[in-house]
Amino acid sequence: MRALRIIVATADAERLRGALVLASAQAALGGEAALFLQLDAVRLLRAPISAPEDEAHVRAGLPSLAALLDEAAGLGVTLLACQTGLALAEMAAGDLPRGVEVSGPI
């Protein structure tokens, strides 16, 4: 199985949700998966993690954005936050959720 690499380039919670679902499915099937949150997308990792559509998803029996992030980390998905994005969001590495590492695009 080929490795899956996804770049989330905007601060759109639903794009991150979709990326987390795809990466988690890849990992659950035994494949390698990584998400790189670039620049403004890093803001989505600010605590408390939530998305505008979380309530609707939870009502439908689906996980919240925070739960998806936890599940992805638990499945072994590599979660990377752009170092420049951290600076733009005025965040530090210690502000990131469990399992998210600071990285560059390479």
PDB file of C-alpha atoms in Angstrom:
ATOM      1  CA  MET A   1       0.000   0.000   0.000  1.00  0.00           C
ATOM      2  CA  ARG A   2       1.369   3.421  -0.950  1.00  0.00           C
ATOM      3  CA  ALA A   3       1.852   6.009   1.785  1.00  0.00           C
ATOM      4  CA  LEU A   4      -0.679   8.823   1.982  1.00  0.00           C
ATOM      5  CA  ARG A   5       0.457  12.436   2.466  1.00  0.00           C
ATOM      6  CA  ILE A   6      -2.111  15.222   2.829  1.00  0.00           C
ATOM      7  CA  ILE A   7      -1.444  18.951   3.046  1.00  0.00           C
ATOM      8  CA  VAL A   8      -4.114  21.063   4.724  1.00  0.00           C
ATOM      9  CA  ALA A   9      -3.363  24.568   3.472  1.00  0.00           C
ATOM     10  CA  THR A  10      -6.286  26.643   4.771  1.00  0.00           C
ATOM     11  CA  ALA A  11      -7.956  27.202   8.132  1.00  0.00           C
ATOM     12  CA  ASP A  12     -11.069  25.329   6.989  1.00  0.00           C
ATOM     13  CA  ALA A  13     -12.208  22.912   9.680  1.00  0.00           C
ATOM     14  CA  GLU A  14     -14.204  20.771   7.255  1.00  0.00           C
ATOM     15  CA  ARG A  15     -11.164  20.258   5.021  1.00  0.00           C
ATOM     16  CA  LEU A  16      -9.211  19.180   8.084  1.00  0.00           C
ATOM     17  CA  ARG A  17     -12.072  16.864   9.075  1.00  0.00           C
ATOM     18  CA  GLY A  18     -11.988  15.217   5.643  1.00  0.00           C
ATOM     19  CA  ALA A  19      -8.209  14.886   5.729  1.00  0.00           C
ATOM     20  CA  LEU A  20      -8.342  13.283   9.186  1.00  0.00           C
ATOM     21  CA  VAL A  21     -10.983  10.782   8.053  1.00  0.00           C
ATOM     22  CA  LEU A  22      -8.948   9.764   4.991  1.00  0.00           C
ATOM     23  CA  ALA A  23      -5.670   9.523   6.909  1.00  0.00           C
ATOM     24  CA  SER A  24      -7.297   7.521   9.702  1.00  0.00           C
ATOM     25  CA  ALA A  25      -8.823   5.081   7.220  1.00  0.00           C
ATOM     26  CA  GLN A  26      -5.403   4.614   5.596  1.00  0.00           C
ATOM     27  CA  ALA A  27      -3.789   3.954   8.992  1.00  0.00           C
ATOM     28  CA  ALA A  28      -6.589   1.611  10.071  1.00  0.00           C
ATOM     29  CA  LEU A  29      -5.952  -0.468   6.951  1.00  0.00           C
ATOM     30  CA  GLY A  30      -2.270  -0.754   7.856  1.00  0.00           C
ATOM     31  CA  GLY A  31      -0.944   1.982   5.606  1.00  0.00           C
ATOM     32  CA  GLU A  32       1.251   4.938   6.404  1.00  0.00           C
ATOM     33  CA  ALA A  33      -0.463   8.337   6.584  1.00  0.00           C
ATOM     34  CA  ALA A  34       0.682  11.860   7.366  1.00  0.00           C
ATOM     35  CA  LEU A  35      -1.047  15.245   7.577  1.00  0.00           C
ATOM     36  CA  PHE A  36       0.855  18.509   7.258  1.00  0.00           C
ATOM     37  CA  LEU A  37      -1.028  21.595   8.425  1.00  0.00           C
ATOM     38  CA  GLN A  38       0.494  24.509   6.545  1.00  0.00           C
ATOM     39  CA  LEU A  39       0.497  28.183   7.562  1.00  0.00           C
ATOM     40  CA  ASP A  40      -3.048  29.339   8.490  1.00  0.00           C
ATOM     41  CA  ALA A  41      -4.292  25.765   8.925  1.00  0.00           C
ATOM     42  CA  VAL A  42      -2.264  25.534  12.152  1.00  0.00           C
ATOM     43  CA  ARG A  43      -4.869  27.804  13.805  1.00  0.00           C
ATOM     44  CA  LEU A  44      -7.263  24.856  13.732  1.00  0.00           C
ATOM     45  CA  LEU A  45      -5.063  23.184  16.376  1.00  0.00           C
ATOM     46  CA  ARG A  46      -5.591  25.909  18.984  1.00  0.00           C
ATOM     47  CA  ALA A  47      -7.277  24.614  22.150  1.00  0.00           C
ATOM     48  CA  PRO A  48     -10.082  24.008  22.571  1.00  0.00           C
ATOM     49  CA  ILE A  49     -10.246  22.279  19.207  1.00  0.00           C
ATOM     50  CA  SER A  50     -13.657  22.624  17.636  1.00  0.00           C
ATOM     51  CA  ALA A  51     -15.358  23.196  14.316  1.00  0.00           C
ATOM     52  CA  PRO A  52     -18.490  25.156  13.397  1.00  0.00           C
ATOM     53  CA  GLU A  53     -20.197  21.931  12.267  1.00  0.00           C
ATOM     54  CA  ASP A  54     -19.217  19.820  15.309  1.00  0.00           C
ATOM     55  CA  GLU A  55     -22.656  19.974  16.892  1.00  0.00           C
ATOM     56  CA  ALA A  56     -24.365  18.714  13.737  1.00  0.00           C
ATOM     57  CA  HIS A  57     -21.817  15.929  13.340  1.00  0.00           C
ATOM     58  CA  VAL A  58     -22.187  14.795  16.939  1.00  0.00           C
ATOM     59  CA  ARG A  59     -26.017  14.841  16.639  1.00  0.00           C
ATOM     60  CA  ALA A  60     -25.632  12.553  13.614  1.00  0.00           C
ATOM     61  CA  GLY A  61     -23.466  10.153  15.611  1.00  0.00           C
ATOM     62  CA  LEU A  62     -20.180  11.289  14.091  1.00  0.00           C
ATOM     63  CA  PRO A  63     -17.084  12.375  16.014  1.00  0.00           C
ATOM     64  CA  SER A  64     -16.158  15.978  16.689  1.00  0.00           C
ATOM     65  CA  LEU A  65     -13.055  17.473  15.125  1.00  0.00           C
ATOM     66  CA  ALA A  66     -11.168  17.061  18.416  1.00  0.00           C
ATOM     67  CA  ALA A  67     -12.185  13.394  18.624  1.00  0.00           C
ATOM     68  CA  LEU A  68     -11.053  12.793  15.021  1.00  0.00           C
ATOM     69  CA  LEU A  69      -7.682  14.344  15.803  1.00  0.00           C
ATOM     70  CA  ASP A  70      -7.279  12.097  18.862  1.00  0.00           C
ATOM     71  CA  GLU A  71      -8.317   9.021  16.878  1.00  0.00           C
ATOM     72  CA  ALA A  72      -5.886   9.817  14.060  1.00  0.00           C
ATOM     73  CA  ALA A  73      -3.010  10.195  16.528  1.00  0.00           C
ATOM     74  CA  GLY A  74      -4.028   6.939  18.199  1.00  0.00           C
ATOM     75  CA  LEU A  75      -3.986   5.137  14.856  1.00  0.00           C
ATOM     76  CA  GLY A  76      -0.446   6.302  14.187  1.00  0.00           C
ATOM     77  CA  VAL A  77      -1.165   9.056  11.671  1.00  0.00           C
ATOM     78  CA  THR A  78       1.794  11.445  11.567  1.00  0.00           C
ATOM     79  CA  LEU A  79       0.466  14.910  12.409  1.00  0.00           C
ATOM     80  CA  LEU A  80       2.719  17.821  11.511  1.00  0.00           C
ATOM     81  CA  ALA A  81       2.265  21.548  12.138  1.00  0.00           C
ATOM     82  CA  CYS A  82       4.127  24.122  10.064  1.00  0.00           C
ATOM     83  CA  GLN A  83       6.641  26.051  12.141  1.00  0.00           C
ATOM     84  CA  THR A  84       5.841  29.287  10.307  1.00  0.00           C
ATOM     85  CA  GLY A  85       2.144  28.590  10.835  1.00  0.00           C
ATOM     86  CA  LEU A  86       2.775  28.389  14.570  1.00  0.00           C
ATOM     87  CA  ALA A  87       4.327  31.846  14.453  1.00  0.00           C
ATOM     88  CA  LEU A  88       1.416  33.221  12.396  1.00  0.00           C
ATOM     89  CA  ALA A  89      -1.062  31.785  14.900  1.00  0.00           C
ATOM     90  CA  GLU A  90       1.007  33.135  17.798  1.00  0.00           C
ATOM     91  CA  MET A  91       1.292  29.614  19.178  1.00  0.00           C
ATOM     92  CA  ALA A  92       4.204  27.617  20.573  1.00  0.00           C
ATOM     93  CA  ALA A  93       4.994  23.927  20.157  1.00  0.00           C
ATOM     94  CA  GLY A  94       3.669  23.339  23.678  1.00  0.00           C
ATOM     95  CA  ASP A  95       0.248  24.645  22.591  1.00  0.00           C
ATOM     96  CA  LEU A  96      -0.198  21.807  20.101  1.00  0.00           C
ATOM     97  CA  PRO A  97      -2.389  18.797  20.893  1.00  0.00           C
ATOM     98  CA  ARG A  98      -0.859  15.484  21.900  1.00  0.00           C
ATOM     99  CA  GLY A  99       0.802  13.750  18.988  1.00  0.00           C
ATOM    100  CA  VAL A 100       1.301  16.825  16.780  1.00  0.00           C
ATOM    101  CA  GLU A 101       4.894  17.624  15.882  1.00  0.00           C
ATOM    102  CA  VAL A 102       6.425  20.826  14.530  1.00  0.00           C
ATOM    103  CA  SER A 103       7.899  20.469  11.059  1.00  0.00           C
ATOM    104  CA  GLY A 104       8.598  22.084   7.746  1.00  0.00           C
ATOM    105  CA  PRO A 105       7.286  20.951   4.384  1.00  0.00           C
ATOM    106  CA  ILE A 106      10.335  18.776   3.722  1.00  0.00           C
TER     107      ILE A 106
END
